[in-house]
Amino acid sequence: MAIHTGIAIFSLQDIQCFEELPETQHTLEGNALQKAQFILEKYKIPCFADDTGLEVEALNGAPGVYSARYAGAGATDEQNNAQLLAELGATPIEKRTAHYECSMVLADLGAQVLRIQNPQAQPLGVPVAAEADIGTWQRDTLTLDLKTPEGRAA
């Protein structure tokens, strides 16, 4: 738990929530809202929740909301990356641009929902590499660690 100027922030562990949160919607905002409302209804506390997806321009924004299950339900990151790279096929490396899109919502006890979206997602500037290790999204610190096509940290 973190406390700052009278606001307490609890993790899912802090509130004893160890179950998988639902993500069955067809948009990032829908998934974020579904998770926030699940916590609000079950634990009766306001909740910030987000959903993030990788949008590859050469694939018309795919995998997007399906990033975590792109290769199917229960797929690993490696399987999802392999699926992504297979679909990119012979796409030239300079056309393999992508960005992360994130939607965040706050559901509170007053039945209000605050939506925060990235209105102008910026390209990552690093093409999606032709390798299984595309990069990692560090959600706890909101940083992005990407690898260049040569395998060096970007």
mmCIF file with all atom_site columns, C-alpha atoms in Angstrom:
data_model
loop_
_atom_site.group_PDB
_atom_site.id
_atom_site.type_symbol
_atom_site.label_atom_id
_atom_site.label_alt_id
_atom_site.label_comp_id
_atom_site.label_asym_id
_atom_site.label_entity_id
_atom_site.label_seq_id
_atom_site.pdbx_PDB_ins_code
_atom_site.Cartn_x
_atom_site.Cartn_y
_atom_site.Cartn_z
_atom_site.occupancy
_atom_site.B_iso_or_equiv
_atom_site.pdbx_formal_charge
_atom_site.auth_seq_id
_atom_site.auth_comp_id
_atom_site.auth_asym_id
_atom_site.auth_atom_id
_atom_site.pdbx_PDB_model_num
ATOM 1   C CA . MET A 1 1   ? 0.000   0.000   0.000   1.00 0.00 ? 1   MET A CA 1
ATOM 2   C CA . ALA A 1 2   ? 1.230   3.483   -0.875  1.00 0.00 ? 2   ALA A CA 1
ATOM 3   C CA . ILE A 1 3   ? -0.048  6.603   0.877   1.00 0.00 ? 3   ILE A CA 1
ATOM 4   C CA . HIS A 1 4   ? 0.384   10.112  -0.487  1.00 0.00 ? 4   HIS A CA 1
ATOM 5   C CA . THR A 1 5   ? -1.457  13.203  0.767   1.00 0.00 ? 5   THR A CA 1
ATOM 6   C CA . GLY A 1 6   ? -4.325  11.254  2.267   1.00 0.00 ? 6   GLY A CA 1
ATOM 7   C CA . ILE A 1 7   ? -4.858  8.911   -0.681  1.00 0.00 ? 7   ILE A CA 1
ATOM 8   C CA . ALA A 1 8   ? -4.156  5.222   -0.140  1.00 0.00 ? 8   ALA A CA 1
ATOM 9   C CA . ILE A 1 9   ? -3.328  3.081   -3.151  1.00 0.00 ? 9   ILE A CA 1
ATOM 10  C CA . PHE A 1 10  ? -3.751  -0.667  -2.784  1.00 0.00 ? 10  PHE A CA 1
ATOM 11  C CA . SER A 1 11  ? -2.517  -3.439  -5.046  1.00 0.00 ? 11  SER A CA 1
ATOM 12  C CA . LEU A 1 12  ? -4.688  -6.424  -5.888  1.00 0.00 ? 12  LEU A CA 1
ATOM 13  C CA . GLN A 1 13  ? -2.657  -8.404  -3.343  1.00 0.00 ? 13  GLN A CA 1
ATOM 14  C CA . ASP A 1 14  ? -3.359  -5.781  -0.677  1.00 0.00 ? 14  ASP A CA 1
ATOM 15  C CA . ILE A 1 15  ? -7.105  -6.330  -1.082  1.00 0.00 ? 15  ILE A CA 1
ATOM 16  C CA . GLN A 1 16  ? -6.667  -10.119 -1.267  1.00 0.00 ? 16  GLN A CA 1
ATOM 17  C CA . CYS A 1 17  ? -7.724  -10.342 -4.918  1.00 0.00 ? 17  CYS A CA 1
ATOM 18  C CA . PHE A 1 18  ? -5.816  -13.249 -6.410  1.00 0.00 ? 18  PHE A CA 1
ATOM 19  C CA . GLU A 1 19  ? -8.203  -14.198 -9.190  1.00 0.00 ? 19  GLU A CA 1
ATOM 20  C CA . GLU A 1 20  ? -7.760  -13.464 -12.874 1.00 0.00 ? 20  GLU A CA 1
ATOM 21  C CA . LEU A 1 21  ? -9.589  -10.251 -13.750 1.00 0.00 ? 21  LEU A CA 1
ATOM 22  C CA . PRO A 1 22  ? -12.021 -10.469 -16.667 1.00 0.00 ? 22  PRO A CA 1
ATOM 23  C CA . GLU A 1 23  ? -10.944 -9.157  -20.078 1.00 0.00 ? 23  GLU A CA 1
ATOM 24  C CA . THR A 1 24  ? -13.662 -10.228 -22.494 1.00 0.00 ? 24  THR A CA 1
ATOM 25  C CA . GLN A 1 25  ? -14.431 -6.938  -24.224 1.00 0.00 ? 25  GLN A CA 1
ATOM 26  C CA . HIS A 1 26  ? -13.516 -5.968  -27.787 1.00 0.00 ? 26  HIS A CA 1
ATOM 27  C CA . THR A 1 27  ? -11.832 -2.650  -26.945 1.00 0.00 ? 27  THR A CA 1
ATOM 28  C CA . LEU A 1 28  ? -9.050  -1.594  -24.589 1.00 0.00 ? 28  LEU A CA 1
ATOM 29  C CA . GLU A 1 29  ? -11.424 0.827   -22.865 1.00 0.00 ? 29  GLU A CA 1
ATOM 30  C CA . GLY A 1 30  ? -14.024 -1.930  -22.511 1.00 0.00 ? 30  GLY A CA 1
ATOM 31  C CA . ASN A 1 31  ? -11.527 -4.254  -20.822 1.00 0.00 ? 31  ASN A CA 1
ATOM 32  C CA . ALA A 1 32  ? -10.277 -1.506  -18.489 1.00 0.00 ? 32  ALA A CA 1
ATOM 33  C CA . LEU A 1 33  ? -13.838 -0.635  -17.521 1.00 0.00 ? 33  LEU A CA 1
ATOM 34  C CA . GLN A 1 34  ? -14.734 -4.308  -17.013 1.00 0.00 ? 34  GLN A CA 1
ATOM 35  C CA . LYS A 1 35  ? -11.792 -4.823  -14.635 1.00 0.00 ? 35  LYS A CA 1
ATOM 36  C CA . ALA A 1 36  ? -12.420 -1.594  -12.684 1.00 0.00 ? 36  ALA A CA 1
ATOM 37  C CA . GLN A 1 37  ? -16.118 -2.366  -12.255 1.00 0.00 ? 37  GLN A CA 1
ATOM 38  C CA . PHE A 1 38  ? -15.333 -5.944  -11.186 1.00 0.00 ? 38  PHE A CA 1
ATOM 39  C CA . ILE A 1 39  ? -13.143 -4.669  -8.315  1.00 0.00 ? 39  ILE A CA 1
ATOM 40  C CA . LEU A 1 40  ? -15.633 -1.922  -7.416  1.00 0.00 ? 40  LEU A CA 1
ATOM 41  C CA . GLU A 1 41  ? -18.542 -4.354  -7.228  1.00 0.00 ? 41  GLU A CA 1
ATOM 42  C CA . LYS A 1 42  ? -16.718 -7.178  -5.446  1.00 0.00 ? 42  LYS A CA 1
ATOM 43  C CA . TYR A 1 43  ? -14.565 -5.186  -2.991  1.00 0.00 ? 43  TYR A CA 1
ATOM 44  C CA . LYS A 1 44  ? -16.574 -1.949  -2.739  1.00 0.00 ? 44  LYS A CA 1
ATOM 45  C CA . ILE A 1 45  ? -13.569 0.292   -3.304  1.00 0.00 ? 45  ILE A CA 1
ATOM 46  C CA . PRO A 1 46  ? -12.801 2.714   -6.139  1.00 0.00 ? 46  PRO A CA 1
ATOM 47  C CA . CYS A 1 47  ? -10.497 1.216   -8.715  1.00 0.00 ? 47  CYS A CA 1
ATOM 48  C CA . PHE A 1 48  ? -8.169  2.401   -11.456 1.00 0.00 ? 48  PHE A CA 1
ATOM 49  C CA . ALA A 1 49  ? -7.721  -0.235  -14.151 1.00 0.00 ? 49  ALA A CA 1
ATOM 50  C CA . ASP A 1 50  ? -6.078  -0.206  -17.533 1.00 0.00 ? 50  ASP A CA 1
ATOM 51  C CA . ASP A 1 51  ? -5.699  -2.274  -20.642 1.00 0.00 ? 51  ASP A CA 1
ATOM 52  C CA . THR A 1 52  ? -2.825  -1.931  -23.054 1.00 0.00 ? 52  THR A CA 1
ATOM 53  C CA . GLY A 1 53  ? -2.259  -3.360  -26.493 1.00 0.00 ? 53  GLY A CA 1
ATOM 54  C CA . LEU A 1 54  ? 0.398   -3.318  -29.179 1.00 0.00 ? 54  LEU A CA 1
ATOM 55  C CA . GLU A 1 55  ? -0.859  -1.791  -32.423 1.00 0.00 ? 55  GLU A CA 1
ATOM 56  C CA . VAL A 1 56  ? 1.199   -2.605  -35.521 1.00 0.00 ? 56  VAL A CA 1
ATOM 57  C CA . GLU A 1 57  ? 0.541   -0.254  -38.407 1.00 0.00 ? 57  GLU A CA 1
ATOM 58  C CA . ALA A 1 58  ? 1.307   -2.886  -41.111 1.00 0.00 ? 58  ALA A CA 1
ATOM 59  C CA . LEU A 1 59  ? -1.394  -5.097  -39.565 1.00 0.00 ? 59  LEU A CA 1
ATOM 60  C CA . ASN A 1 60  ? -4.030  -2.333  -39.442 1.00 0.00 ? 60  ASN A CA 1
ATOM 61  C CA . GLY A 1 61  ? -3.650  -1.954  -35.676 1.00 0.00 ? 61  GLY A CA 1
ATOM 62  C CA . ALA A 1 62  ? -3.550  -5.649  -34.796 1.00 0.00 ? 62  ALA A CA 1
ATOM 63  C CA . PRO A 1 63  ? -3.070  -7.276  -32.371 1.00 0.00 ? 63  PRO A CA 1
ATOM 64  C CA . GLY A 1 64  ? -4.443  -4.346  -30.302 1.00 0.00 ? 64  GLY A CA 1
ATOM 65  C CA . VAL A 1 65  ? -6.915  -5.471  -27.645 1.00 0.00 ? 65  VAL A CA 1
ATOM 66  C CA . TYR A 1 66  ? -6.014  -9.091  -28.440 1.00 0.00 ? 66  TYR A CA 1
ATOM 67  C CA . SER A 1 67  ? -2.265  -8.679  -27.727 1.00 0.00 ? 67  SER A CA 1
ATOM 68  C CA . ALA A 1 68  ? -2.264  -10.999 -24.688 1.00 0.00 ? 68  ALA A CA 1
ATOM 69  C CA . ARG A 1 69  ? -4.162  -13.733 -26.544 1.00 0.00 ? 69  ARG A CA 1
ATOM 70  C CA . TYR A 1 70  ? -3.112  -13.100 -30.133 1.00 0.00 ? 70  TYR A CA 1
ATOM 71  C CA . ALA A 1 71  ? -2.019  -16.700 -30.714 1.00 0.00 ? 71  ALA A CA 1
ATOM 72  C CA . GLY A 1 72  ? -5.070  -18.018 -28.851 1.00 0.00 ? 72  GLY A CA 1
ATOM 73  C CA . ALA A 1 73  ? -6.398  -18.343 -25.317 1.00 0.00 ? 73  ALA A CA 1
ATOM 74  C CA . GLY A 1 74  ? -3.625  -19.167 -22.869 1.00 0.00 ? 74  GLY A CA 1
ATOM 75  C CA . ALA A 1 75  ? -0.844  -18.313 -25.336 1.00 0.00 ? 75  ALA A CA 1
ATOM 76  C CA . THR A 1 76  ? 2.530   -17.285 -23.911 1.00 0.00 ? 76  THR A CA 1
ATOM 77  C CA . ASP A 1 77  ? 4.297   -14.038 -24.813 1.00 0.00 ? 77  ASP A CA 1
ATOM 78  C CA . GLU A 1 78  ? 6.636   -16.068 -27.010 1.00 0.00 ? 78  GLU A CA 1
ATOM 79  C CA . GLN A 1 79  ? 3.698   -17.651 -28.873 1.00 0.00 ? 79  GLN A CA 1
ATOM 80  C CA . ASN A 1 80  ? 2.010   -14.274 -29.328 1.00 0.00 ? 80  ASN A CA 1
ATOM 81  C CA . ASN A 1 81  ? 5.270   -12.767 -30.635 1.00 0.00 ? 81  ASN A CA 1
ATOM 82  C CA . ALA A 1 82  ? 5.742   -15.696 -33.034 1.00 0.00 ? 82  ALA A CA 1
ATOM 83  C CA . GLN A 1 83  ? 2.188   -15.207 -34.340 1.00 0.00 ? 83  GLN A CA 1
ATOM 84  C CA . LEU A 1 84  ? 2.815   -11.497 -34.822 1.00 0.00 ? 84  LEU A CA 1
ATOM 85  C CA . LEU A 1 85  ? 6.054   -12.094 -36.685 1.00 0.00 ? 85  LEU A CA 1
ATOM 86  C CA . ALA A 1 86  ? 4.455   -14.799 -38.853 1.00 0.00 ? 86  ALA A CA 1
ATOM 87  C CA . GLU A 1 87  ? 1.712   -12.376 -39.872 1.00 0.00 ? 87  GLU A CA 1
ATOM 88  C CA . LEU A 1 88  ? 4.255   -9.696  -40.682 1.00 0.00 ? 88  LEU A CA 1
ATOM 89  C CA . GLY A 1 89  ? 5.883   -12.214 -43.031 1.00 0.00 ? 89  GLY A CA 1
ATOM 90  C CA . ALA A 1 90  ? 7.903   -10.415 -45.690 1.00 0.00 ? 90  ALA A CA 1
ATOM 91  C CA . THR A 1 91  ? 6.902   -6.930  -44.533 1.00 0.00 ? 91  THR A CA 1
ATOM 92  C CA . PRO A 1 92  ? 10.041  -4.785  -44.846 1.00 0.00 ? 92  PRO A CA 1
ATOM 93  C CA . ILE A 1 93  ? 11.618  -3.940  -41.495 1.00 0.00 ? 93  ILE A CA 1
ATOM 94  C CA . GLU A 1 94  ? 11.108  -0.183  -42.047 1.00 0.00 ? 94  GLU A CA 1
ATOM 95  C CA . LYS A 1 95  ? 7.336   -0.762  -42.328 1.00 0.00 ? 95  LYS A CA 1
ATOM 96  C CA . ARG A 1 96  ? 7.158   -2.715  -39.048 1.00 0.00 ? 96  ARG A CA 1
ATOM 97  C CA . THR A 1 97  ? 6.293   0.277   -36.914 1.00 0.00 ? 97  THR A CA 1
ATOM 98  C CA . ALA A 1 98  ? 4.095   -0.079  -33.864 1.00 0.00 ? 98  ALA A CA 1
ATOM 99  C CA . HIS A 1 99  ? 2.948   1.702   -30.738 1.00 0.00 ? 99  HIS A CA 1
ATOM 100 C CA . TYR A 1 100 ? 1.377   0.776   -27.428 1.00 0.00 ? 100 TYR A CA 1
ATOM 101 C CA . GLU A 1 101 ? -2.120  2.095   -26.860 1.00 0.00 ? 101 GLU A CA 1
ATOM 102 C CA . CYS A 1 102 ? -3.455  2.322   -23.309 1.00 0.00 ? 102 CYS A CA 1
ATOM 103 C CA . SER A 1 103 ? -6.877  3.043   -21.853 1.00 0.00 ? 103 SER A CA 1
ATOM 104 C CA . MET A 1 104 ? -7.330  3.665   -18.142 1.00 0.00 ? 104 MET A CA 1
ATOM 105 C CA . VAL A 1 105 ? -10.544 4.112   -16.214 1.00 0.00 ? 105 VAL A CA 1
ATOM 106 C CA . LEU A 1 106 ? -11.504 4.951   -12.645 1.00 0.00 ? 106 LEU A CA 1
ATOM 107 C CA . ALA A 1 107 ? -14.709 3.422   -11.330 1.00 0.00 ? 107 ALA A CA 1
ATOM 108 C CA . ASP A 1 108 ? -15.740 4.912   -7.999  1.00 0.00 ? 108 ASP A CA 1
ATOM 109 C CA . LEU A 1 109 ? -18.474 4.425   -5.416  1.00 0.00 ? 109 LEU A CA 1
ATOM 110 C CA . GLY A 1 110 ? -20.469 7.339   -6.808  1.00 0.00 ? 110 GLY A CA 1
ATOM 111 C CA . ALA A 1 111 ? -21.058 5.322   -9.993  1.00 0.00 ? 111 ALA A CA 1
ATOM 112 C CA . GLN A 1 112 ? -18.814 7.676   -11.918 1.00 0.00 ? 112 GLN A CA 1
ATOM 113 C CA . VAL A 1 113 ? -16.388 6.443   -14.506 1.00 0.00 ? 113 VAL A CA 1
ATOM 114 C CA . LEU A 1 114 ? -13.366 8.540   -15.428 1.00 0.00 ? 114 LEU A CA 1
ATOM 115 C CA . ARG A 1 115 ? -11.803 7.571   -18.753 1.00 0.00 ? 115 ARG A CA 1
ATOM 116 C CA . ILE A 1 116 ? -8.214  8.410   -19.613 1.00 0.00 ? 116 ILE A CA 1
ATOM 117 C CA . GLN A 1 117 ? -6.947  7.557   -23.076 1.00 0.00 ? 117 GLN A CA 1
ATOM 118 C CA . ASN A 1 118 ? -3.853  8.333   -25.069 1.00 0.00 ? 118 ASN A CA 1
ATOM 119 C CA . PRO A 1 119 ? -5.403  10.526  -27.788 1.00 0.00 ? 119 PRO A CA 1
ATOM 120 C CA . GLN A 1 120 ? -2.295  10.598  -29.972 1.00 0.00 ? 120 GLN A CA 1
ATOM 121 C CA . ALA A 1 121 ? -0.349  7.392   -29.662 1.00 0.00 ? 121 ALA A CA 1
ATOM 122 C CA . GLN A 1 122 ? 3.206   7.929   -30.796 1.00 0.00 ? 122 GLN A CA 1
ATOM 123 C CA . PRO A 1 123 ? 5.082   5.369   -32.869 1.00 0.00 ? 123 PRO A CA 1
ATOM 124 C CA . LEU A 1 124 ? 7.726   3.569   -30.887 1.00 0.00 ? 124 LEU A CA 1
ATOM 125 C CA . GLY A 1 125 ? 10.319  4.494   -33.465 1.00 0.00 ? 125 GLY A CA 1
ATOM 126 C CA . VAL A 1 126 ? 11.774  1.007   -33.342 1.00 0.00 ? 126 VAL A CA 1
ATOM 127 C CA . PRO A 1 127 ? 10.504  -1.436  -35.953 1.00 0.00 ? 127 PRO A CA 1
ATOM 128 C CA . VAL A 1 128 ? 9.090   -4.714  -34.679 1.00 0.00 ? 128 VAL A CA 1
ATOM 129 C CA . ALA A 1 129 ? 12.116  -6.943  -35.037 1.00 0.00 ? 129 ALA A CA 1
ATOM 130 C CA . ALA A 1 130 ? 12.199  -10.198 -36.963 1.00 0.00 ? 130 ALA A CA 1
ATOM 131 C CA . GLU A 1 131 ? 12.920  -12.153 -33.804 1.00 0.00 ? 131 GLU A CA 1
ATOM 132 C CA . ALA A 1 132 ? 10.956  -13.626 -30.918 1.00 0.00 ? 132 ALA A CA 1
ATOM 133 C CA . ASP A 1 133 ? 12.191  -11.083 -28.336 1.00 0.00 ? 133 ASP A CA 1
ATOM 134 C CA . ILE A 1 134 ? 10.254  -7.986  -29.380 1.00 0.00 ? 134 ILE A CA 1
ATOM 135 C CA . GLY A 1 135 ? 10.477  -6.166  -26.062 1.00 0.00 ? 135 GLY A CA 1
ATOM 136 C CA . THR A 1 136 ? 8.851   -5.972  -22.684 1.00 0.00 ? 136 THR A CA 1
ATOM 137 C CA . TRP A 1 137 ? 6.291   -3.605  -21.246 1.00 0.00 ? 137 TRP A CA 1
ATOM 138 C CA . GLN A 1 138 ? 7.054   -2.765  -17.629 1.00 0.00 ? 138 GLN A CA 1
ATOM 139 C CA . ARG A 1 139 ? 3.603   -1.753  -16.432 1.00 0.00 ? 139 ARG A CA 1
ATOM 140 C CA . ASP A 1 140 ? 4.593   -1.178  -12.811 1.00 0.00 ? 140 ASP A CA 1
ATOM 141 C CA . THR A 1 141 ? 6.998   1.615   -13.737 1.00 0.00 ? 141 THR A CA 1
ATOM 142 C CA . LEU A 1 142 ? 5.314   2.661   -16.999 1.00 0.00 ? 142 LEU A CA 1
ATOM 143 C CA . THR A 1 143 ? 8.496   2.281   -18.989 1.00 0.00 ? 143 THR A CA 1
ATOM 144 C CA . LEU A 1 144 ? 9.052   0.501   -22.243 1.00 0.00 ? 144 LEU A CA 1
ATOM 145 C CA . ASP A 1 145 ? 12.100  -1.650  -22.818 1.00 0.00 ? 145 ASP A CA 1
ATOM 146 C CA . LEU A 1 146 ? 12.443  -2.450  -26.497 1.00 0.00 ? 146 LEU A CA 1
ATOM 147 C CA . LYS A 1 147 ? 15.071  -4.277  -28.436 1.00 0.00 ? 147 LYS A CA 1
ATOM 148 C CA . THR A 1 148 ? 16.384  -3.048  -31.783 1.00 0.00 ? 148 THR A CA 1
ATOM 149 C CA . PRO A 1 149 ? 16.420  -5.487  -34.715 1.00 0.00 ? 149 PRO A CA 1
ATOM 150 C CA . GLU A 1 150 ? 20.060  -6.176  -33.790 1.00 0.00 ? 150 GLU A CA 1
ATOM 151 C CA . GLY A 1 151 ? 19.059  -7.188  -30.258 1.00 0.00 ? 151 GLY A CA 1
ATOM 152 C CA . ARG A 1 152 ? 20.404  -4.082  -28.495 1.00 0.00 ? 152 ARG A CA 1
ATOM 153 C CA . ALA A 1 153 ? 18.318  -2.156  -25.987 1.00 0.00 ? 153 ALA A CA 1
ATOM 154 C CA . ALA A 1 154 ? 16.607  0.807   -27.623 1.00 0.00 ? 154 ALA A CA 1
#
